[in-house]
């Protein structure tokens, strides 16, 4: 859908298509779209109710529950996009790795990948088993009928490889980097296998109705620029391009990425997710203004008094300077204990800022 940006229909043009997807493509919008990383989570009473009766993985594997959790969060907040309720680690299972979420600990992979034989044993032919995520996306897409953007997602090769190798979260990524530096054939094979599985997984999600795919490279900030270039960039770039071939925009997100933004943009992703460790305008300059950005409020600002919160929200919107291609979001996910009313207040602040700017 091509926008009409000049002539008598210019004013209506910004209403064609939903504003989130338009912003991903740097098309003009009526106001800045807003959604939140981890908008369906334990900070929300409705989610905690569902979690009383079902484990995290159970919710993910039951499409009607995953769709319900996704829809409830998006409607309660009044956001412009709904991210499908799933988890980064789900593709590990069809690849042959068992994992579980231990309460308060995050994910634990029972038999981490440490040797070339472990990599050889990983399967790439069973991504179809993730069809339950596609069914959930169908439910969400049917519910919203294109009024909201529906976001599918997957982990990036580096971040998923680090979970597979470390067996969980990590501080120093020693096992990961040890394989990366010392056993480059195993490392490359691992990333290649991940790209195969993730590509098929994204294809399932897009076929089911995902408008946009976000690729989470959450832990990429553990690499310096030279290591990113030598060991992770190529696999990310290939995945980004493969997803774009499916016809949807790609958001590429990571944390502690200030030194990597130019390289992340070079993957070709349509939108780069920014964390909050530098001002949005500095981040956008590093990405380049020819690409959209998403971010970048510190999620812990949601615990601040409303005046402080509003000041920070306005600073971000001012830094975006009304340029096409800004999606308001956090710099990382909402944490448990966050007051829901403050998240809702941010949605109002983003809307009101725009209408005030439009009126005067
Ligand atoms: O609303 C949404 O954002 C959609 C749901 C979503 C979940 N996981 C559900 C979830 C998304 C987008 C993810 C992605 C994910 N999972 C990432 C990338 C995003 C990021 O934070 O950088 C990562 C690194 C994971 C792996 C993961 N899953 C960890 C480290 C944890 C434990 C951390 C914690 O908050 O406890 C999870 C568990 C998890 N995944 C929860 C949710 C709502 C919370 C635990 C629960 O409900 O029991």
Short mmCIF file of C-alpha atoms and ligand atoms in Angstrom, two decimals:
data_model
loop_
_atom_site.label_atom_id
_atom_site.label_comp_id
_atom_site.label_asym_id
_atom_site.label_seq_id
_atom_site.Cartn_x
_atom_site.Cartn_y
_atom_site.Cartn_z
CA UNK A 1 0.00 0.00 0.00
CA UNK A 2 1.62 3.23 -1.17
CA UNK A 3 0.93 6.34 0.90
CA UNK A 4 -0.38 9.54 -0.62
CA UNK A 5 1.93 12.13 0.87
CA UNK A 6 0.99 15.10 -1.29
CA UNK A 7 -2.18 16.63 -2.68
CA UNK A 8 -5.71 16.81 -1.29
CA UNK A 9 -5.64 13.31 0.18
CA UNK A 10 -2.49 13.81 2.23
CA UNK A 11 -4.39 14.14 5.53
CA UNK A 12 -6.26 10.86 5.05
CA UNK A 13 -3.18 9.03 3.84
CA UNK A 14 -1.81 8.63 7.36
CA UNK A 15 -4.93 6.68 8.33
CA UNK A 16 -4.42 3.94 5.75
CA UNK A 17 -2.99 0.76 7.28
CA UNK A 18 -2.23 0.58 10.99
CA UNK A 19 0.11 3.15 12.44
CA UNK A 20 2.51 0.65 13.96
CA UNK A 21 3.20 -1.16 10.70
CA UNK A 22 3.38 2.18 8.87
CA UNK A 23 5.99 3.47 11.31
CA UNK A 24 8.08 0.32 10.83
CA UNK A 25 8.21 1.27 7.16
CA UNK A 26 8.89 4.95 7.94
CA UNK A 27 5.60 6.05 6.41
CA UNK A 28 3.80 9.10 7.85
CA UNK A 29 1.47 8.38 10.79
CA UNK A 30 -1.21 10.34 12.67
CA UNK A 31 0.66 9.84 15.95
CA UNK A 32 3.62 7.92 17.31
CA UNK A 33 2.68 4.26 17.83
CA UNK A 34 3.39 2.76 21.25
CA UNK A 35 3.69 -0.74 22.69
CA UNK A 36 5.83 -2.30 25.44
CA UNK A 37 8.38 -5.07 25.60
CA UNK A 38 6.95 -7.82 27.84
CA UNK A 39 3.58 -6.12 27.98
CA UNK A 40 1.93 -9.40 28.99
CA UNK A 41 3.72 -10.50 32.14
CA UNK A 42 3.68 -10.92 35.87
CA UNK A 43 3.17 -7.21 36.61
CA UNK A 44 -0.38 -7.66 35.29
CA UNK A 45 -3.07 -9.14 37.55
CA UNK A 46 -4.90 -10.84 34.67
CA UNK A 47 -1.71 -12.67 33.67
CA UNK A 48 -0.99 -13.74 37.23
CA UNK A 49 -4.49 -15.24 37.39
CA UNK A 50 -3.83 -17.36 34.29
CA UNK A 51 -0.40 -18.35 35.70
CA UNK A 52 -2.06 -19.67 38.88
CA UNK A 53 -3.55 -22.46 36.78
CA UNK A 54 -0.95 -22.95 34.03
CA UNK A 55 2.83 -22.97 33.67
CA UNK A 56 4.51 -20.54 31.28
CA UNK A 57 5.16 -23.29 28.71
CA UNK A 58 1.57 -24.55 29.02
CA UNK A 59 0.25 -21.08 28.19
CA UNK A 60 2.58 -20.92 25.18
CA UNK A 61 1.46 -24.34 23.94
CA UNK A 62 -2.27 -23.71 24.23
CA UNK A 63 -3.13 -21.29 21.42
CA UNK A 64 -6.42 -20.15 22.97
CA UNK A 65 -4.63 -19.24 26.22
CA UNK A 66 -1.66 -17.59 24.51
CA UNK A 67 -4.03 -15.57 22.31
CA UNK A 68 -6.13 -14.56 25.32
CA UNK A 69 -3.10 -13.38 27.31
CA UNK A 70 -1.82 -11.43 24.28
CA UNK A 71 -5.17 -9.76 23.58
CA UNK A 72 -5.96 -8.93 27.22
CA UNK A 73 -2.64 -7.14 27.72
CA UNK A 74 -2.91 -5.14 24.49
CA UNK A 75 -6.49 -4.07 25.20
CA UNK A 76 -5.89 -3.22 28.82
CA UNK A 77 -3.01 -0.92 27.86
CA UNK A 78 -4.57 0.53 24.71
CA UNK A 79 -1.35 0.00 22.73
CA UNK A 80 -0.89 -0.03 18.95
CA UNK A 81 0.64 -3.50 18.67
CA UNK A 82 0.23 -6.92 20.26
CA UNK A 83 3.28 -9.17 20.62
CA UNK A 84 2.39 -12.83 20.60
CA UNK A 85 2.75 -14.52 23.96
CA UNK A 86 5.52 -17.07 23.54
CA UNK A 87 9.12 -17.45 24.71
CA UNK A 88 12.49 -17.14 23.10
CA UNK A 89 13.46 -20.66 24.12
CA UNK A 90 10.60 -22.58 22.46
CA UNK A 91 12.61 -23.53 19.31
CA UNK A 92 15.13 -25.38 21.48
CA UNK A 93 12.68 -28.22 22.04
CA UNK A 94 12.22 -29.28 18.39
CA UNK A 95 15.99 -28.95 17.99
CA UNK A 96 16.34 -31.64 20.66
CA UNK A 97 17.10 -29.69 23.85
CA UNK A 98 14.90 -29.93 26.94
CA UNK A 99 14.54 -26.88 29.12
CA UNK A 100 12.39 -25.64 31.93
CA UNK A 101 11.63 -22.36 33.66
CA UNK A 102 12.56 -22.53 37.32
CA UNK A 103 10.60 -20.06 39.41
CA UNK A 104 12.42 -16.76 39.66
CA UNK A 105 15.51 -18.23 37.99
CA UNK A 106 14.75 -17.98 34.30
CA UNK A 107 15.27 -20.78 31.82
CA UNK A 108 17.48 -23.82 32.47
CA UNK A 109 18.63 -26.09 29.62
CA UNK A 110 19.20 -29.58 31.03
CA UNK A 111 22.01 -30.74 28.76
CA UNK A 112 23.74 -27.66 27.34
CA UNK A 113 25.53 -27.78 23.99
CA UNK A 114 29.29 -27.89 24.65
CA UNK A 115 30.94 -29.94 21.89
CA UNK A 116 30.86 -30.33 18.14
CA UNK A 117 29.04 -33.67 18.59
CA UNK A 118 26.36 -31.85 20.57
CA UNK A 119 25.91 -29.42 17.67
CA UNK A 120 25.83 -32.23 15.10
CA UNK A 121 23.03 -33.90 17.10
CA UNK A 122 20.76 -30.83 16.93
CA UNK A 123 17.79 -31.29 14.59
CA UNK A 124 16.63 -28.75 12.05
CA UNK A 125 13.68 -30.65 10.57
CA UNK A 126 11.05 -30.19 13.23
CA UNK A 127 10.28 -26.44 13.30
CA UNK A 128 6.75 -27.42 12.24
CA UNK A 129 6.21 -28.55 15.84
CA UNK A 130 6.07 -24.85 16.75
CA UNK A 131 2.75 -24.61 14.90
CA UNK A 132 1.04 -23.88 18.22
CA UNK A 133 2.58 -20.38 18.12
CA UNK A 134 1.15 -19.87 14.62
CA UNK A 135 -2.33 -20.97 15.83
CA UNK A 136 -2.12 -18.40 18.64
CA UNK A 137 -1.14 -15.69 16.15
CA UNK A 138 -4.15 -16.62 14.03
CA UNK A 139 -6.39 -16.11 17.05
CA UNK A 140 -4.88 -12.69 17.77
CA UNK A 141 -4.96 -11.56 14.12
CA UNK A 142 -8.61 -12.64 13.77
CA UNK A 143 -9.50 -10.74 16.90
CA UNK A 144 -7.89 -7.46 15.92
CA UNK A 145 -8.64 -7.47 12.17
CA UNK A 146 -5.66 -5.24 11.33
CA UNK A 147 -6.64 -2.49 13.78
CA UNK A 148 -3.48 -3.31 15.74
CA UNK A 149 -0.16 -4.60 14.53
CA UNK A 150 0.45 -8.26 15.39
CA UNK A 151 4.09 -8.95 16.21
CA UNK A 152 5.62 -12.40 15.91
CA UNK A 153 9.12 -12.96 17.25
CA UNK A 154 12.12 -15.19 17.60
CA UNK A 155 15.55 -15.05 19.21
CA UNK A 156 18.58 -14.09 17.15
CA UNK A 157 21.17 -16.80 16.44
CA UNK A 158 23.77 -15.43 18.90
CA UNK A 159 21.37 -14.99 21.81
CA UNK A 160 19.78 -18.42 21.33
CA UNK A 161 23.21 -20.05 20.89
CA UNK A 162 24.27 -18.49 24.18
CA UNK A 163 21.29 -20.04 26.00
CA UNK A 164 21.99 -23.42 24.40
CA UNK A 165 25.67 -23.35 25.35
CA UNK A 166 25.51 -21.72 28.78
CA UNK A 167 22.41 -23.69 29.76
CA UNK A 168 20.71 -20.51 30.99
CA UNK A 169 21.41 -16.86 31.59
CA UNK A 170 25.05 -15.88 32.04
CA UNK A 171 27.25 -13.10 33.34
CA UNK A 172 30.41 -13.61 31.30
CA UNK A 173 29.39 -15.99 28.49
CA UNK A 174 32.56 -18.01 28.97
CA UNK A 175 31.30 -21.29 27.47
CA UNK A 176 29.74 -19.43 24.55
CA UNK A 177 32.84 -17.42 23.75
CA UNK A 178 35.07 -20.42 24.31
CA UNK A 179 33.25 -22.31 21.55
CA UNK A 180 33.11 -19.18 19.39
CA UNK A 181 36.89 -18.57 19.56
CA UNK A 182 38.19 -22.15 19.81
CA UNK A 183 35.87 -24.27 17.77
CA UNK A 184 34.77 -22.14 14.89
CA UNK A 185 33.40 -25.04 12.84
CA UNK A 186 31.06 -26.06 15.68
CA UNK A 187 30.12 -22.42 16.23
CA UNK A 188 29.30 -21.82 12.55
CA UNK A 189 27.34 -25.06 12.33
CA UNK A 190 25.33 -24.07 15.40
CA UNK A 191 24.44 -20.65 13.98
CA UNK A 192 23.62 -22.16 10.57
CA UNK A 193 21.28 -24.67 12.17
CA UNK A 194 19.59 -21.93 14.16
CA UNK A 195 19.06 -19.82 11.05
CA UNK A 196 17.37 -22.78 9.30
CA UNK A 197 14.99 -23.41 12.19
CA UNK A 198 14.27 -19.73 12.91
CA UNK A 199 13.55 -18.98 9.28
CA UNK A 200 10.91 -21.71 9.12
CA UNK A 201 9.53 -20.63 12.51
CA UNK A 202 9.13 -17.05 11.28
CA UNK A 203 7.54 -18.28 8.09
CA UNK A 204 4.89 -20.12 10.13
CA UNK A 205 4.23 -16.94 12.10
CA UNK A 206 3.92 -14.71 9.05
CA UNK A 207 1.64 -17.21 7.28
CA UNK A 208 -0.57 -17.14 10.39
CA UNK A 209 -0.93 -13.35 10.27
CA UNK A 210 2.08 -11.73 11.97
CA UNK A 211 2.47 -8.23 10.47
CA UNK A 212 6.00 -7.70 11.75
CA UNK A 213 8.71 -9.96 13.19
CA UNK A 214 10.91 -8.82 16.06
CA UNK A 215 14.26 -10.59 16.37
CA UNK A 216 15.51 -10.47 19.97
CA UNK A 217 19.29 -10.39 20.21
CA UNK A 218 18.94 -9.57 23.88
CA UNK A 219 22.46 -10.55 24.91
CA UNK A 220 24.40 -9.30 21.86
CA UNK A 221 25.79 -6.49 24.03
CA UNK A 222 28.12 -9.09 25.55
CA UNK A 223 30.14 -8.91 22.31
CA UNK A 224 32.49 -6.10 21.33
CA UNK A 225 32.22 -4.71 17.78
CA UNK A 226 35.04 -6.90 16.38
CA UNK A 227 33.55 -10.10 17.78
CA UNK A 228 30.09 -9.10 16.60
CA UNK A 229 31.53 -8.61 13.12
CA UNK A 230 33.49 -11.88 13.09
CA UNK A 231 31.13 -14.23 14.90
CA UNK A 232 27.51 -13.04 14.93
CA UNK A 233 26.74 -10.44 12.28
CA UNK A 234 26.49 -12.73 9.29
CA UNK A 235 23.98 -15.14 10.84
CA UNK A 236 21.83 -12.22 12.02
CA UNK A 237 21.99 -10.58 8.62
CA UNK A 238 20.94 -13.80 6.90
CA UNK A 239 17.99 -14.26 9.24
CA UNK A 240 16.88 -10.62 8.85
CA UNK A 241 16.99 -10.90 5.05
CA UNK A 242 15.17 -14.25 5.03
CA UNK A 243 12.35 -12.82 7.16
CA UNK A 244 12.09 -9.73 4.97
CA UNK A 245 11.71 -12.05 1.97
CA UNK A 246 8.46 -13.20 3.63
CA UNK A 247 7.16 -9.67 3.03
CA UNK A 248 7.15 -8.24 6.56
CA UNK A 249 9.30 -5.60 8.28
CA UNK A 250 11.86 -6.77 10.84
CA UNK A 251 12.64 -5.14 14.20
CA UNK A 252 16.11 -6.09 15.47
CA UNK A 253 16.53 -5.52 19.19
CA UNK A 254 19.34 -5.91 21.70
CA UNK A 255 20.47 -4.52 25.04
CA UNK A 256 23.71 -2.63 25.80
CA UNK A 257 24.18 -2.10 22.11
CA UNK A 258 25.41 1.52 22.00
CA UNK A 259 28.68 0.40 20.41
CA UNK A 260 27.00 -1.95 17.92
CA UNK A 261 24.17 0.10 16.43
CA UNK A 262 25.82 0.84 13.10
CA UNK A 263 26.55 -2.84 12.60
CA UNK A 264 23.06 -3.86 13.69
CA UNK A 265 21.64 -1.45 11.10
CA UNK A 266 23.91 -3.04 8.49
CA UNK A 267 21.96 -6.31 8.88
CA UNK A 268 19.31 -4.48 6.86
CA UNK A 269 16.63 -4.65 9.57
CA UNK A 270 13.82 -2.13 9.03
CA UNK A 271 13.71 -1.05 12.67
CA UNK A 272 16.43 -1.09 15.33
CA UNK A 273 15.36 -1.46 18.97
CA UNK A 274 17.29 0.91 21.26
CA UNK A 275 18.00 0.43 24.95
CA UNK A 276 17.95 3.47 27.29
CA UNK A 277 21.67 3.87 27.89
CA UNK A 278 22.01 6.72 25.44
CA UNK A 279 19.55 9.42 24.33
CA UNK A 280 17.23 8.36 21.53
CA UNK A 281 18.60 10.95 19.10
CA UNK A 282 22.18 9.74 19.62
CA UNK A 283 21.03 6.16 19.07
CA UNK A 284 19.10 7.13 15.94
CA UNK A 285 22.14 8.97 14.54
CA UNK A 286 24.26 5.85 15.08
CA UNK A 287 21.62 3.70 13.36
CA UNK A 288 21.20 6.26 10.57
CA UNK A 289 18.02 8.22 9.85
CA UNK A 290 17.24 6.00 6.87
CA UNK A 291 15.97 3.35 9.27
CA UNK A 292 13.20 3.34 11.89
CA UNK A 293 13.96 3.03 15.61
CA UNK A 294 12.01 1.68 18.57
CA UNK A 295 12.49 2.76 22.17
CA UNK A 296 13.81 3.73 24.56
CA UNK A 297 12.40 4.44 28.03
CA UNK A 298 14.20 2.78 30.96
CA UNK A 299 11.59 0.25 32.19
CA UNK A 300 12.37 1.16 35.80
CA UNK A 301 11.20 4.75 35.12
CA UNK A 302 7.73 3.18 35.38
CA UNK A 303 8.28 3.21 39.16
CA UNK A 304 8.87 7.01 39.18
CA UNK A 305 6.30 9.69 40.09
CA UNK A 306 4.16 10.74 37.12
CA UNK A 307 5.96 14.10 36.71
CA UNK A 308 9.31 12.37 36.30
CA UNK A 309 7.82 9.73 34.05
CA UNK A 310 6.21 12.40 31.87
CA UNK A 311 9.45 14.34 31.60
CA UNK A 312 11.27 11.24 30.39
CA UNK A 313 8.52 10.33 27.91
CA UNK A 314 8.58 13.87 26.51
CA UNK A 315 12.36 13.86 26.25
CA UNK A 316 12.19 10.75 24.10
CA UNK A 317 9.45 12.17 21.87
CA UNK A 318 11.35 15.44 21.51
CA UNK A 319 14.51 13.55 20.60
CA UNK A 320 12.54 11.75 17.88
CA UNK A 321 11.71 15.23 16.52
CA UNK A 322 8.58 14.11 14.65
CA UNK A 323 10.69 12.15 12.17
CA UNK A 324 8.87 9.31 10.39
CA UNK A 325 9.80 5.91 11.82
CA UNK A 326 9.76 6.23 15.60
CA UNK A 327 7.93 3.58 17.62
CA UNK A 328 7.66 4.41 21.30
CA UNK A 329 8.67 1.54 23.58
CA UNK A 330 10.87 0.69 26.54
CA UNK A 331 14.56 -0.03 26.30
CA UNK A 332 13.91 -3.52 27.75
CA UNK A 333 11.01 -5.49 29.20
CA UNK A 334 8.52 -4.47 31.91
CA UNK A 335 9.60 -6.05 35.22
CA UNK A 336 7.36 -7.70 37.85
CA UNK A 337 5.93 -5.21 40.34
CA UNK A 338 5.58 -2.38 37.79
CA UNK A 339 2.37 -0.38 38.45
CA UNK A 340 0.00 -1.08 35.55
CA UNK A 341 -1.51 2.40 35.84
CA UNK A 342 1.88 3.93 35.09
CA UNK A 343 2.17 1.86 31.92
CA UNK A 344 -1.30 3.08 30.92
CA UNK A 345 -0.24 6.64 31.79
CA UNK A 346 2.66 6.38 29.33
CA UNK A 347 0.24 5.43 26.54
CA UNK A 348 -1.80 8.56 27.37
CA UNK A 349 1.33 10.72 27.50
CA UNK A 350 2.44 9.57 24.06
CA UNK A 351 -1.02 10.28 22.62
CA UNK A 352 -1.41 13.66 24.30
CA UNK A 353 2.04 14.80 23.32
CA UNK A 354 1.20 14.20 19.71
CA UNK A 355 -2.22 15.87 19.78
CA UNK A 356 -0.74 18.91 21.55
CA UNK A 357 2.01 19.06 18.92
CA UNK A 358 -0.62 18.77 16.18
CA UNK A 359 -2.74 21.57 17.67
CA UNK A 360 -0.09 24.09 18.29
O1 LIG B 1 4.47 -9.66 26.33
C1 LIG B 1 5.52 -10.11 25.81
O2 LIG B 1 6.58 -9.48 25.75
C2 LIG B 1 5.43 -11.47 25.14
C3 LIG B 1 5.97 -12.55 25.86
C4 LIG B 1 7.45 -12.86 25.97
C5 LIG B 1 7.92 -13.78 26.94
N1 LIG B 1 9.23 -14.01 26.69
C6 LIG B 1 7.10 -14.42 27.99
C7 LIG B 1 7.75 -14.66 29.27
C8 LIG B 1 8.53 -12.51 25.17
C9 LIG B 1 8.60 -11.53 24.00
C10 LIG B 1 9.66 -13.24 25.65
C11 LIG B 1 10.98 -13.19 25.01
C12 LIG B 1 12.14 -13.59 25.80
N2 LIG B 1 12.26 -14.69 26.59
C13 LIG B 1 13.39 -12.94 25.79
C14 LIG B 1 13.73 -11.75 24.94
C15 LIG B 1 13.24 -10.51 25.55
C16 LIG B 1 14.18 -9.94 26.56
O3 LIG B 1 13.74 -9.85 27.72
O4 LIG B 1 15.29 -9.58 26.20
C17 LIG B 1 14.25 -13.63 26.65
C18 LIG B 1 15.67 -13.27 26.96
C19 LIG B 1 13.54 -14.73 27.14
C20 LIG B 1 14.01 -15.80 28.04
C21 LIG B 1 13.32 -15.74 29.32
N3 LIG B 1 12.00 -16.10 29.52
C22 LIG B 1 13.85 -15.33 30.57
C23 LIG B 1 15.26 -14.84 30.79
C24 LIG B 1 12.81 -15.46 31.50
C25 LIG B 1 12.92 -15.26 32.99
C26 LIG B 1 13.06 -13.85 33.35
C27 LIG B 1 11.89 -13.43 34.18
O5 LIG B 1 11.34 -12.36 33.89
O6 LIG B 1 11.55 -14.18 35.08
C28 LIG B 1 11.66 -15.90 30.83
C29 LIG B 1 10.33 -16.15 31.41
C30 LIG B 1 9.18 -15.41 30.82
N4 LIG B 1 8.90 -15.37 29.48
C31 LIG B 1 8.17 -14.69 31.52
C32 LIG B 1 7.27 -14.23 30.55
C33 LIG B 1 6.00 -13.45 30.80
C34 LIG B 1 8.08 -14.48 33.02
C35 LIG B 1 7.98 -15.72 33.79
C36 LIG B 1 6.64 -16.35 34.04
O7 LIG B 1 5.55 -15.93 33.63
O8 LIG B 1 6.71 -17.35 34.74
#
